[in-house]
Amino acid sequence: MREKMETLKKKGCQFAPLKRNSDRYISSWVCQTPTGAMRFRDVLLAKDVDSYEDLSETHTRQRVMQQRIEAARRGECPGMGSGAPLTPTRKPTRRP
């Protein structure tokens, strides 16, 4: 996530400071494009220790797009306990 934010900053996107209100985390940023500004807003609501809801909006001159994600922990992964080391995700190889 940090890499993605750094890439966007290098492209001129401006990020507002992260806001927290109890269990609600709000982030927003604006990126300039050839067709005008794109505004992004994301609200992450921690429902409890095992679930969250993520609401995001993207605003362009032409339209508003919304997305809602609900996630809940289902249990431990087979063969791994809590505290097990995570293996890094490989980046896909690029083909010419």
Phi, psi and omega in degrees: 000318180297321178298317180298317179296319178297319178298316180294321178298320179295335178271003176099006179288145180244128183254133173279154177299144177297134178250143177231132176227098183061244181260020182245126180244126185240125176234148179209153179202162181230134177235135176274136177232168178301335181262006180123183183284143171246126180251136181238142176218134181227132177238120177252122180248114176279107183287316176199189184293345184244003182207157177209166175231137181237121179244125180230149178227142174236125181247126171237176179296328185273328186197172175239129178246138180235148178219140179230127178236130173245133181226142179219138177290132182258343180148185179287149174288142180301135176080359180228136176257175177295142181087358178292143181295142178268139176270136182294146177284130178287141174281140180295144177282138181269137178255140181293000000 
